[in-house]
Short mmCIF file of C-alpha atoms and ligand atoms in Angstrom, two decimals:
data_model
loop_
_atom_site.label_atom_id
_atom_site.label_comp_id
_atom_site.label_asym_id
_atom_site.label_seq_id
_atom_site.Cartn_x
_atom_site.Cartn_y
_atom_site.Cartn_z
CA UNK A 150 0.00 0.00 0.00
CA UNK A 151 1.18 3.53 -0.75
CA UNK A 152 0.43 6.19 1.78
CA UNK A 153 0.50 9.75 1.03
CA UNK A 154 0.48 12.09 4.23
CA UNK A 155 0.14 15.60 4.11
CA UNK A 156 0.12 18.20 7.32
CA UNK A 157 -0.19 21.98 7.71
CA UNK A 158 -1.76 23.23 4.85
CA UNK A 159 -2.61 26.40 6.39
CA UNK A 160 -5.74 27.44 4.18
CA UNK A 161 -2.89 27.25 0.93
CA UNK A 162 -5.25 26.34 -1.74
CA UNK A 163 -2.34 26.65 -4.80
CA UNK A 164 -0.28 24.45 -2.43
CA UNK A 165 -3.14 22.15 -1.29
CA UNK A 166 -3.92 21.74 -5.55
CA UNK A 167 -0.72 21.27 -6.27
CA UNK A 168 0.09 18.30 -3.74
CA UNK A 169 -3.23 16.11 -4.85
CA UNK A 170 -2.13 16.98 -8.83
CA UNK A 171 1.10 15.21 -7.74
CA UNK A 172 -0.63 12.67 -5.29
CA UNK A 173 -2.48 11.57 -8.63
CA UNK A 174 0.24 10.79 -10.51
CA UNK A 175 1.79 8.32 -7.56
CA UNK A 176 -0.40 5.79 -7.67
CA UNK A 177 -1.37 6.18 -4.15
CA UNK A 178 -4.08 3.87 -1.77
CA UNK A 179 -4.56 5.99 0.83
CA UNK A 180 -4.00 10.11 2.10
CA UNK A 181 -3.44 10.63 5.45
CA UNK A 182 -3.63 14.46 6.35
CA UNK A 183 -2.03 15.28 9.80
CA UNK A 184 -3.82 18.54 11.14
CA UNK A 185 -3.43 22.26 10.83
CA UNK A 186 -5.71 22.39 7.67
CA UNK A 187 -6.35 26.06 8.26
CA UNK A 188 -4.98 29.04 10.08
CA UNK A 189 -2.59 31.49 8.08
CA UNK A 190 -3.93 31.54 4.72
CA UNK A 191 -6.64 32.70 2.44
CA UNK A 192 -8.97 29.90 1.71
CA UNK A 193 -9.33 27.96 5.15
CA UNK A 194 -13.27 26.52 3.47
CA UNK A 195 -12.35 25.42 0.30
CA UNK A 196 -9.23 23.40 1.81
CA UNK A 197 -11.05 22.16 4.88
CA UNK A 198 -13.76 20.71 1.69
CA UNK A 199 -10.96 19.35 -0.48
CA UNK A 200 -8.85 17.41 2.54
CA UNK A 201 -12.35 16.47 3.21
CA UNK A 202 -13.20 15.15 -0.31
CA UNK A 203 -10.22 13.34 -0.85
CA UNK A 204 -9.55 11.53 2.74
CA UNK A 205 -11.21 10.67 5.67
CA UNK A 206 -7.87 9.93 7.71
CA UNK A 207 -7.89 13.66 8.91
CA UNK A 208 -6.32 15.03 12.48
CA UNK A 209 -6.70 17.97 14.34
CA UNK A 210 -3.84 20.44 14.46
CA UNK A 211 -2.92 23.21 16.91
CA UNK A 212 -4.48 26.01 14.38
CA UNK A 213 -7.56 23.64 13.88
CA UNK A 214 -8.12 23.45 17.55
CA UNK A 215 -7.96 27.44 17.79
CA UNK A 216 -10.42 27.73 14.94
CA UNK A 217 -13.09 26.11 16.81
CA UNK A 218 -11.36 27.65 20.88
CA UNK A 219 -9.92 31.45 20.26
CA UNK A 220 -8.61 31.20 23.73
CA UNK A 221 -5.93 28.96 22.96
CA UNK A 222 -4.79 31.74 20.68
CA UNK A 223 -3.16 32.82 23.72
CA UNK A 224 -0.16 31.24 23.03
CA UNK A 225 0.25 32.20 19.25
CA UNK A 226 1.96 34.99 18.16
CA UNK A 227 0.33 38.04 17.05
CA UNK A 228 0.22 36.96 13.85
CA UNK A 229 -1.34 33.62 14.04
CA UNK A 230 -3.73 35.11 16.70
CA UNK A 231 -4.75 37.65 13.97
CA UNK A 232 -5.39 35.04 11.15
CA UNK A 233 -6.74 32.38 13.91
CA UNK A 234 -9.46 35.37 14.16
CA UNK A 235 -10.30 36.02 10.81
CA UNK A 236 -10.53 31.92 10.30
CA UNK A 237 -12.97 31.43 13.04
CA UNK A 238 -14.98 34.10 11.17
CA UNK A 239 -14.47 32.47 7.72
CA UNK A 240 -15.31 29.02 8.78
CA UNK A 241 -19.06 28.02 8.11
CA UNK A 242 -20.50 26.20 11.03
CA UNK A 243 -20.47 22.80 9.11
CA UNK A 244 -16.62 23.15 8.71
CA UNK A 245 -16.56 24.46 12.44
CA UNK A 246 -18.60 21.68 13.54
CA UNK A 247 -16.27 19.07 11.45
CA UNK A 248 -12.88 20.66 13.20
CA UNK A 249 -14.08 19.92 16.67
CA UNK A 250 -14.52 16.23 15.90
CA UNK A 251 -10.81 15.47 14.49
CA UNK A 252 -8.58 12.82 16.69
CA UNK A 253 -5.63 13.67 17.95
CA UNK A 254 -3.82 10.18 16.81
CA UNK A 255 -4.38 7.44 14.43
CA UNK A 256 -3.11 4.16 14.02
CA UNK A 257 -3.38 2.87 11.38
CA UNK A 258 -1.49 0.21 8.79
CA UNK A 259 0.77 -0.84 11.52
CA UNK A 260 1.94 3.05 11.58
CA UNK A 261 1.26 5.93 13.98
CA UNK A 262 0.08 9.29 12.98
CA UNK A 263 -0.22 12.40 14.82
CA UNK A 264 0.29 16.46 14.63
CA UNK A 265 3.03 17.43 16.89
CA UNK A 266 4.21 14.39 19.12
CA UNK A 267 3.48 11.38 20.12
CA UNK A 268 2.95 12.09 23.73
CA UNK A 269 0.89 15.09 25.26
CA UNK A 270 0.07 15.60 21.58
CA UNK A 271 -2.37 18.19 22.93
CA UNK A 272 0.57 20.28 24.09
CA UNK A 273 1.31 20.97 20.77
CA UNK A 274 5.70 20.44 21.45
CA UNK A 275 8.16 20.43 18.71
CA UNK A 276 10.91 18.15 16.93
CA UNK A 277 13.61 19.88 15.86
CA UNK A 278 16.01 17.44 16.29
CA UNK A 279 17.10 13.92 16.96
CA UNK A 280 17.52 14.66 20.24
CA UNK A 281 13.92 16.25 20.63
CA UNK A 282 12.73 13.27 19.09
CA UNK A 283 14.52 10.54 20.98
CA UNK A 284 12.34 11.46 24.02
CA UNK A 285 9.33 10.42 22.41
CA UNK A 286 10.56 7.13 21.29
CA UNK A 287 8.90 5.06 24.30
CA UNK A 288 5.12 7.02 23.60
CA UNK A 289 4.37 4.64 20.43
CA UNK A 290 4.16 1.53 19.54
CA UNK A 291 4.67 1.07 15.94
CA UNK A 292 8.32 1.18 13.85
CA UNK A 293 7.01 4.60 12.61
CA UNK A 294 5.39 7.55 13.88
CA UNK A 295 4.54 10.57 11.27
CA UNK A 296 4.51 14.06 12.33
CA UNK A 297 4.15 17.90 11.12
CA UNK A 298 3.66 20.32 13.01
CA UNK A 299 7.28 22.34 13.01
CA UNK A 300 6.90 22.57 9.10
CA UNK A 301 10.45 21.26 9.34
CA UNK A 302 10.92 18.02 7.07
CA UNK A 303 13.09 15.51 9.00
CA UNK A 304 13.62 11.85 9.14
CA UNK A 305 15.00 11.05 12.66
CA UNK A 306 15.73 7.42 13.72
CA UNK A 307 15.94 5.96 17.08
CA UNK A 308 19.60 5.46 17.23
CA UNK A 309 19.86 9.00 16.29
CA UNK A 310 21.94 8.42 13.37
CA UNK A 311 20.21 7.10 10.00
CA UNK A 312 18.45 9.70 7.63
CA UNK A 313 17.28 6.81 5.18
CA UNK A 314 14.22 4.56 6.43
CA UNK A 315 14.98 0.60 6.68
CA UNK A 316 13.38 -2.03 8.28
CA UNK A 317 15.08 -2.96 11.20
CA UNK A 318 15.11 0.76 12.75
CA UNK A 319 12.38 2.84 14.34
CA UNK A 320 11.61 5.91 13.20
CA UNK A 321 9.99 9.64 13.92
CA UNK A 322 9.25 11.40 10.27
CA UNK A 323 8.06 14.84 9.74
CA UNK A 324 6.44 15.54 6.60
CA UNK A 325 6.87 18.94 6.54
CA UNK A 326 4.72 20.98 5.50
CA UNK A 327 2.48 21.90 2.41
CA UNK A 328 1.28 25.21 2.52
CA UNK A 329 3.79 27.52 4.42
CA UNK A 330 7.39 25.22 4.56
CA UNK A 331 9.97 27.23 7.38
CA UNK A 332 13.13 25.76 6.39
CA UNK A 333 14.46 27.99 3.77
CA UNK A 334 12.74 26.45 1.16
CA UNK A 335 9.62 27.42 -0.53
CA UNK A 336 8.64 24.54 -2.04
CA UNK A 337 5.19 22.35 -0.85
CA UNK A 338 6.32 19.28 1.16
CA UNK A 339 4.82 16.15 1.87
CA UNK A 340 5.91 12.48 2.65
CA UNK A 341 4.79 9.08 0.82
CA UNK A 342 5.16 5.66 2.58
CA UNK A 343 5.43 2.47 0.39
CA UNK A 344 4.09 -0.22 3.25
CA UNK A 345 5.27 -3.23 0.86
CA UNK A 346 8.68 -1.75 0.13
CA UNK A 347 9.12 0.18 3.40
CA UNK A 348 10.42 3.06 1.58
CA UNK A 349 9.84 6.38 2.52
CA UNK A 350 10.22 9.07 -0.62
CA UNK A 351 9.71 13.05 0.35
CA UNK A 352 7.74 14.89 -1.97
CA UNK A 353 9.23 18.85 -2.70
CA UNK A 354 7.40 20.72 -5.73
CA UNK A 355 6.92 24.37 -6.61
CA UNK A 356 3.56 25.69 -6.65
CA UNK A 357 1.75 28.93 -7.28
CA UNK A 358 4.09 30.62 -4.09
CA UNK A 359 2.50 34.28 -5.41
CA UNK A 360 -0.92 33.72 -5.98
CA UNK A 361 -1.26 31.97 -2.70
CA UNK A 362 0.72 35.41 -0.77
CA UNK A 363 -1.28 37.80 -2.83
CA UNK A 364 -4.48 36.16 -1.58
CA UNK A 365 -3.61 36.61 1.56
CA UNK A 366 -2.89 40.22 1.37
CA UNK A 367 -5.91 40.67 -0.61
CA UNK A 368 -7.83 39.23 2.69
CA UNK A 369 -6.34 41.82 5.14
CA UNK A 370 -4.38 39.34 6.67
CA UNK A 371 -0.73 39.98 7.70
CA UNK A 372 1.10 40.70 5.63
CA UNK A 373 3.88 38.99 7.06
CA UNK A 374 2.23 35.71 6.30
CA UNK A 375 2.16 35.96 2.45
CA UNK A 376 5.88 37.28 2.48
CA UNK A 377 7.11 34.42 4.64
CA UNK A 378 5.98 32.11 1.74
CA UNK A 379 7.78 33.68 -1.03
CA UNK A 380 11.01 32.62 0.98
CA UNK A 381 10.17 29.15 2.86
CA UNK A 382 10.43 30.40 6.38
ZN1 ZN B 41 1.18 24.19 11.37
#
């Protein structure tokens, strides 16, 4: 079976577009999106309705959660607080009523799935690193657990040294992310899991980068947050 997982698409329609157009071509069983659908970006409905068309494996993210709970905005910066805002406002109450349902983890195919980490996921921590990720080695049991969240692609194994997935090892692997990447690198990013081979391939494409900004700045929004996407961070 081949897997496709997506995370943080951040209301990125060109980006969102672009990664199914590519997910077509790969001959792929099964699309696993993990969280943070909107917040951000211009087009948090239309997203929320095509991640919704094309998969039902869907988790909630920490910008989904403060779609449908503005207090949690709290801890965002003024930025995210301002789009998390507008969102809320944009959502209809189907897609509001939707967000509040997502899980927090899946397991599914013998894999693990969640948004930030494996344990507390609700705490919404980061993995940066190997050794940010070797702490969370003991809070699944699968050989693989997928994350986003950080927007940071990574492949971090448990002995803290291997970068290419093979059987015998145990892994943490963030996708990255689709509609706003932050690690210098403007391209969408995504991850595709071969169960059969146990191969892991990561997906980087260029997409629409100034349509997707110049919607957002058309919206009001920061315009911070259609900058940042011009230049991947
Ligand atoms: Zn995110």
């Amino acid at each position: 079976m081949r897997i496709a997982i997506i995370s943080d698409i951040h209301s990125n329609l060109e980006a969102l577009q672009k990664a199914f157009e590519i997910i077509d071509r790969k001959n792929i069983d099964e699309i696993v999106c993990l969280g943070d659908v909107v917040g951000y970006g211009a087009d948090p409905n239309r997203c929320l309705e095509l991640v919704r068309h094309r998969t039902t494996h869907i988790l909630m993210g920490n910008h989904d959660e403060a779609a449908i709970d503005l207090s949690v905005t709290r801890y965002f910066n003024q930025f995210a607080r301002h789009a998390a805002y507008w969102t809320s406002e944009k959502l209809t109450e189907e897609n509001l009523e939707f967000l509040k349902a997502l899980p927090l983890r899946l397991e599914l195919w013998g894999l693990t799935f969640v948004h930030s980490t494996p344990r507390n996921t609700e705490e919404w921590n980061y993995i940066f690193s190997s050794f940010e990720a070797h702490q969370y080695f003991d809070a699944f049991d699968t050989k693989i657990c997928f994350v986003g969240h950080s927007h940071v692609p990574g492949i971090y194994s448990e002995d803290g040294r291997t970068a290419t997935v093979k059987p015998n090892l145990r892994y943490i692997i963030n996708v990255g992310s689709v509609g706003q990447p932050r690690d210098g690198d403007p391209r969408l990013s995504f991850g595709i899991f071969d169960t059969e081979a146990w191969r892991y391939e990561h997906v980087r494409s260029e997409y629409d980068t100034y349509a997707a900004a110049t919607k957002i700045m058309q919206q009001g929004l920061p315009r911070y947050l259609g900058e940042r996407l011009l230049a991947g961070m």
